[in-house]
Coordinates of C-alpha atoms and ligand atoms in Angstrom, one line a residue:
M1 CA 37.2 25.0 11.4
Q2 CA 38.5 21.8 13.1
K3 CA 37.1 18.4 12.4
I4 CA 37.6 15.0 13.9
V5 CA 38.4 12.0 11.7
V6 CA 37.7 8.5 13.1
S7 CA 38.6 5.3 11.3
G8 CA 36.4 2.5 12.6
G9 CA 37.1 -1.1 13.3
A10 CA 39.5 -1.4 16.3
P11 CA 38.1 -2.8 19.6
L12 CA 39.1 -0.4 22.4
E13 CA 41.4 -1.9 25.0
G14 CA 43.0 -0.3 28.0
E15 CA 42.7 2.3 30.8
V16 CA 41.4 5.8 30.7
R17 CA 41.7 8.4 33.5
I18 CA 38.4 10.2 34.1
S19 CA 38.5 14.0 34.6
G20 CA 36.5 16.2 36.9
A21 CA 32.9 16.8 36.1
K22 CA 31.9 19.6 33.9
N23 CA 28.5 19.9 35.4
A24 CA 29.9 20.1 38.9
V25 CA 32.8 22.5 38.3
L26 CA 30.6 25.1 36.5
P27 CA 28.2 25.7 39.4
I28 CA 31.1 25.5 41.9
L29 CA 32.9 28.2 40.1
C30 CA 29.8 30.4 40.3
A31 CA 29.5 29.5 44.0
T32 CA 32.9 31.1 44.7
L33 CA 31.1 34.5 44.3
L34 CA 29.5 33.9 47.7
A35 CA 32.8 33.7 49.6
D36 CA 34.6 36.4 51.5
G37 CA 38.0 35.0 50.6
P38 CA 39.8 33.1 47.9
V39 CA 38.5 29.6 46.9
E40 CA 40.7 27.0 45.4
I41 CA 39.1 24.3 43.2
G42 CA 41.0 21.2 42.2
N43 CA 40.4 18.3 39.7
V44 CA 39.2 21.0 37.3
P45 CA 38.9 19.6 33.7
H46 CA 40.5 21.5 30.9
L47 CA 37.3 22.5 29.0
H48 CA 36.1 25.3 26.9
D49 CA 33.1 25.9 29.3
V50 CA 35.5 26.2 32.2
R51 CA 37.4 28.9 30.4
T52 CA 34.2 30.7 29.6
T53 CA 33.1 30.6 33.2
A54 CA 36.5 31.9 34.3
R55 CA 36.1 34.8 31.8
L56 CA 32.6 35.5 33.1
L57 CA 33.8 35.6 36.7
G58 CA 36.8 37.8 35.6
G59 CA 34.3 40.1 33.9
L60 CA 32.5 40.5 37.2
G61 CA 35.8 41.7 38.7
A62 CA 36.9 38.5 40.5
G63 CA 40.6 37.6 40.5
I64 CA 41.2 34.3 38.6
G65 CA 44.3 32.1 38.7
H66 CA 44.1 29.1 36.3
D67 CA 46.8 26.4 36.4
I68 CA 45.6 24.2 33.6
E69 CA 48.2 21.5 33.9
A70 CA 47.6 21.1 37.6
G71 CA 43.8 21.3 37.1
I72 CA 43.5 24.1 39.7
V73 CA 41.4 27.3 39.5
R74 CA 41.7 29.9 42.2
V75 CA 39.0 32.5 42.4
D76 CA 39.3 35.6 44.6
P77 CA 35.8 37.1 44.7
R78 CA 36.7 40.0 47.0
T79 CA 37.2 42.4 44.0
V80 CA 33.8 41.7 42.3
D81 CA 32.4 45.1 41.3
S82 CA 29.9 44.2 38.5
H83 CA 26.7 42.3 38.6
L84 CA 26.2 41.8 34.9
A85 CA 26.4 38.6 33.0
P86 CA 26.3 39.8 29.4
Y87 CA 24.5 38.3 26.4
D88 CA 27.6 37.1 24.5
M89 CA 28.6 35.0 27.6
V90 CA 25.2 33.5 28.4
K91 CA 24.4 32.7 24.8
T92 CA 27.6 30.6 24.4
M93 CA 27.1 28.8 27.7
R94 CA 23.7 28.4 29.4
A95 CA 25.3 27.6 32.7
S96 CA 26.2 31.3 33.0
V97 CA 22.7 31.7 34.5
L98 CA 24.1 30.1 37.6
V99 CA 25.7 33.4 38.7
L100 CA 22.2 34.8 39.3
G101 CA 21.7 33.3 42.8
P102 CA 25.2 33.9 44.1
L103 CA 25.3 37.6 42.9
L104 CA 21.9 38.3 44.3
A105 CA 22.6 36.7 47.7
K106 CA 26.0 38.3 48.1
H107 CA 25.5 41.7 46.4
G108 CA 21.8 42.2 46.4
E109 CA 21.7 42.7 42.7
A110 CA 22.2 40.7 39.5
E111 CA 21.5 41.3 35.8
V112 CA 21.8 38.1 33.7
S113 CA 21.0 37.8 30.0
L114 CA 18.2 35.3 29.2
P115 CA 19.8 32.2 27.8
G116 CA 17.3 31.8 25.0
G117 CA 16.9 28.6 22.9
C118 CA 19.5 26.0 22.1
A119 CA 19.8 22.9 20.0
I120 CA 18.2 20.6 22.5
G121 CA 15.1 22.6 23.3
S122 CA 13.7 25.9 24.5
R123 CA 15.1 25.4 28.1
P124 CA 13.4 28.2 30.0
V125 CA 14.6 29.7 33.3
D126 CA 11.2 30.3 34.9
L127 CA 11.9 27.8 37.7
H128 CA 15.1 29.7 38.7
I129 CA 13.2 33.0 38.8
K130 CA 10.2 31.7 40.8
A131 CA 12.5 30.0 43.3
L132 CA 14.6 33.1 44.0
E133 CA 11.3 35.1 44.3
A134 CA 10.3 32.7 47.0
L135 CA 13.4 33.9 48.9
G136 CA 12.2 37.6 48.6
A137 CA 14.0 38.7 45.4
E138 CA 12.3 41.2 43.1
I139 CA 12.8 40.1 39.6
V140 CA 11.8 41.6 36.3
V141 CA 12.6 40.3 32.8
E142 CA 13.1 43.1 30.3
H143 CA 15.2 43.8 27.2
G144 CA 16.4 40.2 27.2
F145 CA 17.8 40.4 30.8
I146 CA 16.8 38.9 34.1
K147 CA 17.1 41.9 36.5
A148 CA 17.0 40.8 40.1
R149 CA 17.2 42.8 43.4
A150 CA 16.9 42.1 47.0
G151 CA 18.0 43.4 50.4
R152 CA 19.1 40.3 52.3
L153 CA 17.3 37.3 51.0
R154 CA 15.1 35.5 53.5
G155 CA 14.6 31.8 54.0
G156 CA 11.6 30.4 52.2
H157 CA 9.8 27.3 51.1
V158 CA 10.5 26.3 47.4
V159 CA 8.5 23.5 45.9
F160 CA 9.6 22.8 42.4
P161 CA 6.8 21.6 40.0
M162 CA 9.4 19.7 38.0
V163 CA 13.0 18.6 38.7
S164 CA 15.6 21.1 37.5
V165 CA 19.3 20.7 38.2
G166 CA 20.2 24.3 37.4
A167 CA 17.2 25.9 39.3
T168 CA 18.0 23.7 42.4
E169 CA 21.7 24.9 42.2
N170 CA 20.7 28.5 41.9
V171 CA 18.4 28.6 44.9
L172 CA 20.7 26.3 46.9
M173 CA 23.6 28.8 46.5
A174 CA 21.3 31.8 47.2
A175 CA 19.8 30.3 50.3
T176 CA 23.2 29.8 52.0
L177 CA 23.4 33.6 52.7
A178 CA 19.7 34.1 53.3
D179 CA 18.3 35.2 56.7
G180 CA 16.6 32.0 58.1
T181 CA 16.0 28.5 56.8
T182 CA 15.1 27.5 53.3
V183 CA 13.4 24.2 52.4
I184 CA 13.7 23.1 48.8
D185 CA 11.2 20.3 47.9
N186 CA 11.4 18.2 44.7
A187 CA 15.0 19.2 44.5
A188 CA 17.3 17.6 41.8
R189 CA 19.3 14.7 43.3
E190 CA 22.2 14.7 40.8
P191 CA 25.7 13.9 42.2
E192 CA 26.7 17.4 41.0
I193 CA 24.3 18.9 43.5
V194 CA 25.9 16.9 46.2
D195 CA 29.4 18.1 45.1
L196 CA 28.2 21.7 45.0
A197 CA 26.7 21.3 48.5
D198 CA 30.0 19.8 49.7
C199 CA 31.9 22.8 48.4
L200 CA 29.5 25.3 50.0
R201 CA 29.8 23.4 53.3
A202 CA 33.6 23.7 53.1
M203 CA 32.9 27.5 52.8
G204 CA 30.8 27.4 56.0
A205 CA 27.3 26.8 54.7
D206 CA 24.8 24.8 56.7
I207 CA 23.1 22.4 54.3
E208 CA 21.3 19.1 54.9
G209 CA 19.7 16.6 52.5
A210 CA 21.7 17.3 49.3
G211 CA 21.3 14.2 47.1
T212 CA 17.7 13.7 48.3
S213 CA 14.6 15.5 47.1
Q214 CA 14.4 17.7 50.1
I215 CA 17.3 20.1 50.9
I216 CA 17.3 22.2 54.0
V217 CA 19.6 25.3 54.1
R218 CA 20.1 27.3 57.3
G219 CA 21.4 30.7 56.1
V220 CA 24.6 32.0 57.6
D221 CA 26.0 35.6 57.7
R222 CA 29.1 34.9 55.7
L223 CA 31.0 32.2 53.8
R224 CA 34.7 31.9 53.8
G225 CA 37.4 30.9 51.3
A226 CA 38.0 27.1 51.0
T227 CA 39.5 24.4 48.9
H228 CA 37.5 21.7 47.1
Q229 CA 38.1 18.8 44.7
V230 CA 35.6 18.3 41.9
I231 CA 33.8 15.0 41.7
A232 CA 34.6 12.6 38.7
D233 CA 32.6 13.2 35.5
R234 CA 30.0 10.4 35.4
I235 CA 29.0 11.3 31.8
E236 CA 32.6 11.2 30.5
T237 CA 32.9 7.8 32.4
G238 CA 29.8 6.5 30.8
T239 CA 30.9 7.6 27.3
F240 CA 34.2 5.7 27.5
L241 CA 32.4 2.6 28.9
V242 CA 30.0 2.6 26.0
A243 CA 32.9 3.1 23.6
G244 CA 34.4 -0.1 25.1
A245 CA 31.1 -2.0 24.9
M246 CA 30.1 -1.1 21.4
T247 CA 33.6 -1.8 19.9
R248 CA 33.4 -5.2 21.7
G249 CA 36.5 -4.4 23.7
R250 CA 37.6 -4.0 27.3
V251 CA 37.9 -0.5 28.9
V252 CA 38.8 0.4 32.4
A253 CA 37.8 3.8 33.6
T254 CA 40.0 4.9 36.5
H255 CA 39.5 7.8 39.1
A256 CA 35.8 7.3 38.5
R257 CA 32.8 7.4 40.9
P258 CA 31.0 4.1 40.3
D259 CA 28.3 5.0 42.9
T260 CA 27.1 7.8 40.6
L261 CA 26.6 5.5 37.6
D262 CA 24.1 2.8 38.7
A263 CA 21.6 3.3 35.9
V264 CA 24.3 3.4 33.2
I265 CA 26.1 0.4 34.6
G266 CA 22.8 -1.5 34.8
K267 CA 22.1 -0.8 31.1
L268 CA 25.7 -1.9 30.1
A269 CA 25.1 -5.1 31.9
D270 CA 21.8 -5.5 30.1
A271 CA 23.7 -5.0 26.9
G272 CA 25.8 -8.1 27.8
A273 CA 28.9 -6.4 29.1
D274 CA 30.8 -7.9 32.1
V275 CA 31.0 -4.9 34.4
T276 CA 33.3 -5.0 37.5
I277 CA 33.9 -2.3 40.0
D278 CA 37.0 -2.1 42.2
G279 CA 37.2 1.1 44.2
D280 CA 37.4 4.0 41.8
R281 CA 37.9 1.7 38.8
I282 CA 35.1 0.4 36.5
T283 CA 35.8 -2.3 33.9
V284 CA 33.6 -3.1 31.0
D285 CA 34.5 -6.2 29.1
M286 CA 32.6 -7.5 26.1
R287 CA 34.9 -10.4 25.4
G288 CA 34.4 -9.8 21.7
R289 CA 30.6 -10.1 21.9
R290 CA 28.2 -7.9 20.0
P291 CA 26.1 -5.8 22.4
K292 CA 22.4 -6.5 22.8
A293 CA 19.9 -3.6 22.2
V294 CA 18.6 -2.0 25.4
D295 CA 15.5 0.1 26.1
I296 CA 16.2 3.5 27.7
V297 CA 14.0 6.0 29.4
T298 CA 15.7 9.2 30.4
E299 CA 14.8 10.5 33.9
P300 CA 16.2 12.8 36.6
H301 CA 18.9 11.2 38.7
P302 CA 19.0 8.4 39.9
G303 CA 17.2 7.5 36.7
F304 CA 19.0 7.1 33.4
P305 CA 20.7 10.5 32.5
T306 CA 19.6 12.4 29.4
D307 CA 23.3 13.2 28.9
M308 CA 24.0 9.5 28.1
Q309 CA 21.0 9.1 25.8
A310 CA 22.9 9.8 22.5
Q311 CA 25.8 7.5 23.3
F312 CA 23.4 4.6 24.1
M313 CA 21.6 5.3 20.9
A314 CA 24.9 4.9 19.0
M315 CA 25.4 1.5 20.7
N316 CA 21.9 0.4 19.9
C317 CA 22.6 1.2 16.2
V318 CA 25.1 -1.7 16.0
A319 CA 23.5 -4.0 18.7
E320 CA 21.7 -7.2 18.2
G321 CA 17.9 -6.6 18.3
T322 CA 15.7 -3.5 18.6
G323 CA 15.8 -1.0 21.4
T324 CA 13.6 2.0 22.2
I325 CA 14.8 5.3 23.6
D326 CA 12.4 7.6 25.3
E327 CA 13.7 11.1 25.9
T328 CA 11.6 12.6 28.7
I329 CA 13.8 15.5 29.8
F330 CA 14.4 17.6 26.7
E331 CA 12.2 18.1 23.7
N332 CA 14.2 18.0 20.5
R333 CA 17.1 16.0 21.8
F334 CA 17.2 13.7 18.8
M335 CA 19.3 15.9 16.6
H336 CA 21.9 13.2 16.3
V337 CA 19.4 10.8 14.8
N338 CA 19.7 12.1 11.2
E339 CA 23.5 12.1 11.5
L340 CA 23.5 8.5 12.7
M341 CA 21.3 7.6 9.8
R342 CA 23.9 9.0 7.4
L343 CA 26.2 6.4 8.8
G344 CA 23.6 3.7 7.9
A345 CA 21.7 3.4 11.2
D346 CA 18.1 2.2 11.2
I347 CA 16.2 4.6 13.5
H348 CA 12.5 5.6 13.5
I349 CA 11.3 8.6 15.6
E350 CA 7.7 9.0 16.9
G351 CA 7.3 11.9 19.3
H352 CA 9.7 11.4 22.2
R353 CA 10.5 7.8 21.3
A354 CA 13.2 6.6 19.0
T355 CA 13.2 3.0 17.9
V356 CA 16.6 1.7 16.9
R357 CA 17.0 -1.5 15.0
G358 CA 20.6 -2.7 15.2
V359 CA 22.4 -3.2 11.9
E360 CA 25.5 -5.4 11.4
R361 CA 27.7 -2.5 10.4
L362 CA 27.8 1.3 9.9
S363 CA 29.6 3.0 7.1
G364 CA 31.8 6.0 7.6
A365 CA 30.5 9.4 6.2
P366 CA 30.9 13.1 6.8
V367 CA 28.5 14.1 9.7
M368 CA 27.8 17.3 11.7
A369 CA 27.8 17.6 15.5
T370 CA 24.7 19.4 16.8
D371 CA 25.4 19.5 20.6
L372 CA 27.8 18.2 23.1
R373 CA 26.6 14.7 23.7
A374 CA 25.5 14.3 20.1
S375 CA 29.1 14.9 19.1
A376 CA 30.2 12.1 21.4
S377 CA 27.6 9.7 19.9
L378 CA 29.0 10.4 16.4
I379 CA 32.5 9.7 17.5
L380 CA 31.3 6.4 19.1
A381 CA 29.5 5.5 15.9
G382 CA 32.6 6.3 13.9
L383 CA 34.5 3.8 16.0
V384 CA 32.4 1.0 14.6
A385 CA 31.9 2.3 11.1
D386 CA 33.7 1.0 8.0
G387 CA 36.2 3.5 6.7
E388 CA 36.4 7.2 7.8
T389 CA 33.8 9.3 9.6
V390 CA 34.6 13.0 9.5
I391 CA 32.8 15.0 12.2
D392 CA 32.3 18.7 11.7
R393 CA 31.5 21.4 14.3
I394 CA 33.4 19.7 17.0
Y395 CA 33.6 22.9 19.1
H396 CA 30.6 21.4 20.9
L397 CA 32.9 18.5 22.0
D398 CA 35.6 20.8 23.4
R399 CA 32.9 22.3 25.7
G400 CA 32.6 19.1 27.6
Y401 CA 35.2 16.5 27.0
E402 CA 38.8 16.9 28.0
R403 CA 41.3 15.7 25.4
I404 CA 38.9 13.1 24.0
E405 CA 41.0 12.2 21.0
Q406 CA 44.1 11.6 23.1
K407 CA 42.1 9.5 25.6
L408 CA 40.5 7.4 22.8
S409 CA 43.9 7.0 21.0
G410 CA 45.2 5.7 24.3
L411 CA 42.6 3.0 24.1
G412 CA 43.7 2.1 20.5
A413 CA 41.1 4.1 18.6
R414 CA 42.2 5.6 15.2
I415 CA 41.2 9.2 15.7
R416 CA 42.7 12.5 14.8
R417 CA 41.8 16.2 14.7
I418 CA 42.3 18.1 11.5
D419 CA 42.0 21.8 10.6
Ligands
UD1_501 C1 21.7 20.3 33.6 C2 23.0 19.9 32.9 C3 22.7 19.2 31.6 C4 21.7 18.1 31.7 C5 20.5 18.6 32.5 C6 19.5 17.5 32.8 C7 24.6 21.5 33.8 C8 25.5 22.6 33.5 N1 23.9 21.0 32.7 O1 21.1 21.3 32.7 O2 24.0 18.7 31.1 O3 21.3 17.6 30.5 O4 20.8 19.2 33.7 O5 20.1 16.5 33.5 O6 24.6 20.9 34.8 N2 13.2 23.7 32.9 C9 12.2 24.6 32.9 N3 12.3 25.7 33.5 C10 13.4 26.1 34.2 C11 14.5 25.2 34.2 C12 14.4 24.0 33.5 O7 11.1 24.3 32.3 O8 13.5 27.2 34.7 C13 13.1 22.4 32.2 C14 14.1 22.2 31.0 O9 13.6 22.8 29.8 C15 14.2 20.7 30.9 C16 14.1 20.3 32.4 O10 13.5 21.4 33.1 O11 13.2 20.2 30.1 C17 15.3 19.9 33.1 O12 16.3 20.9 32.9 P1 17.4 21.2 34.0 O13 17.5 20.1 34.9 O14 17.1 22.6 34.5 O15 18.7 21.3 33.1 P2 20.0 22.2 33.2 O16 20.2 22.5 34.7 O17 19.9 23.3 32.3

C-alpha cells in the first residue's frame, strides 16, 4: 500500500494552480443523466472519485469519454439502459446516491444501494428520500437498496428540516424534469449547488435562487446536451492557503474563486496572515510569523466549512495560544485528533468541541489517514514536524486531492510517495 513521507521544516513559497471542485463535478456528472444529448464537462480534476463516478455512469449504460490531461469528461446518456447503482460502487463513494434523482426523473425508476456508515458519522439519506417523495416518487427501502419509482414527477414544496448539500442536489436535479414548479426551502447554499444549477441551466433547466435558501425550479419537458466548466475547488484552495500560513510562508493560489472562501479567508486573517485577493489569485503571506490560534465553528455555507475543520485544527496545533473547534455538521469528525496527538499535539475533546493548545513544535511519527480531509491535516502537520512523518492509508487523499505531492513539492515541501 502506498504511503506519503513528509519531512518538516521548510516554509512554503510560491504559486499553486487550483483544480476543479470535487464536490461540484460529482453531482454534475450525475446530472448528465438528465440530458437528451452528450454533455461535455471541463476543468475536471483527476481524482479517484471522478473515475468511480465515470464507472458508475458507464455501468448504467452511458457512453463515457475521459481526456484526463485536458480535464474533460464527455458523457452520452442516450444509451442508459440500467437504473441500478450497486453496493460496491456506493460503499466506496457516498456521492453515488446522487444518481437517484436524475434516474428517477428521466427514467421513472432507480435502485440505489444505501450508503451505510462511514468514518465521519452515520450520514443517513432520509432527507433525499423524503424530498423525492414530495415530488410524487414512491420509495421503499429494502434489502439494503433504495427502490424508487414514479410516472412523471410533479412539482412540489420541499422544506428541509436541516441543511443537506446532497439532498438539495438530488431534488434540484429531479425537479428540472418534473411537471410544474418545485419550491425548495432551507436549501443548501454551497457554491457547488450554484455550479450544478449553472450546468443544469446550460442544459435548458429553469432554476431561480440557487445559492440562496429558497430555490425555485420550473420543470421542463426535456434537457439537452451542453458544455460546462467546473468551478474551482474551495477546499483544495483553503488547504494550500493553510499550508502556507502554518509553515510561516507565502503561498499564492491561482485559478481560485475567492468569493467562495469568505469564512476561510476571515479565519486566516484572524490567524495573523496577510491575505490579498487579485482576481482569481489569493495570496497568504505570514512574513515568517507564527500563526495565532483561532476559534472555529463549522456551519453550512456561508459559514465555516466542515471540510476545512481538520486543516485548521492542524494549524492550531502549532499556533500561539489556544483555539476551540466546534464540529456541528458531522458527529465523529475528530478521527484525526488521535493521529495529530501522535505528532505531539495538545488536544482535548469534549463532545463536539476540541480544544487545541498550540505547541512550539510537532515531531514526525507514523500516522494513519482516516478520511479525506483528515489525510490533508496530517500532511499539513507533517510539514511543520521535526523529522519524517509517514502517512498510511493515503487512498483517502487520492479521492479528493489532485496531485497533492507534486503541488506541495512545487511550493518547496519535502514530500514523496512510497510503495
Ligand atoms: C457534502 C460534501 C461533503 C461535505 C458535506 C457538508 C459532496 C460530495 N460532499 O456531503 O464533502 O462535508 O456536504 O458540507 O458534496 N443528513 C441527514 N439526512 C440526509 C442527509 C444528510 O441527516 O438525508 C445529515 C448528515 O448526516 C450531516 C448533515 O446532514 O450531519 C449534512 O450532510 P450533507 O450536507 O447531506 O452532506 P453530503 O451532501 O453527504
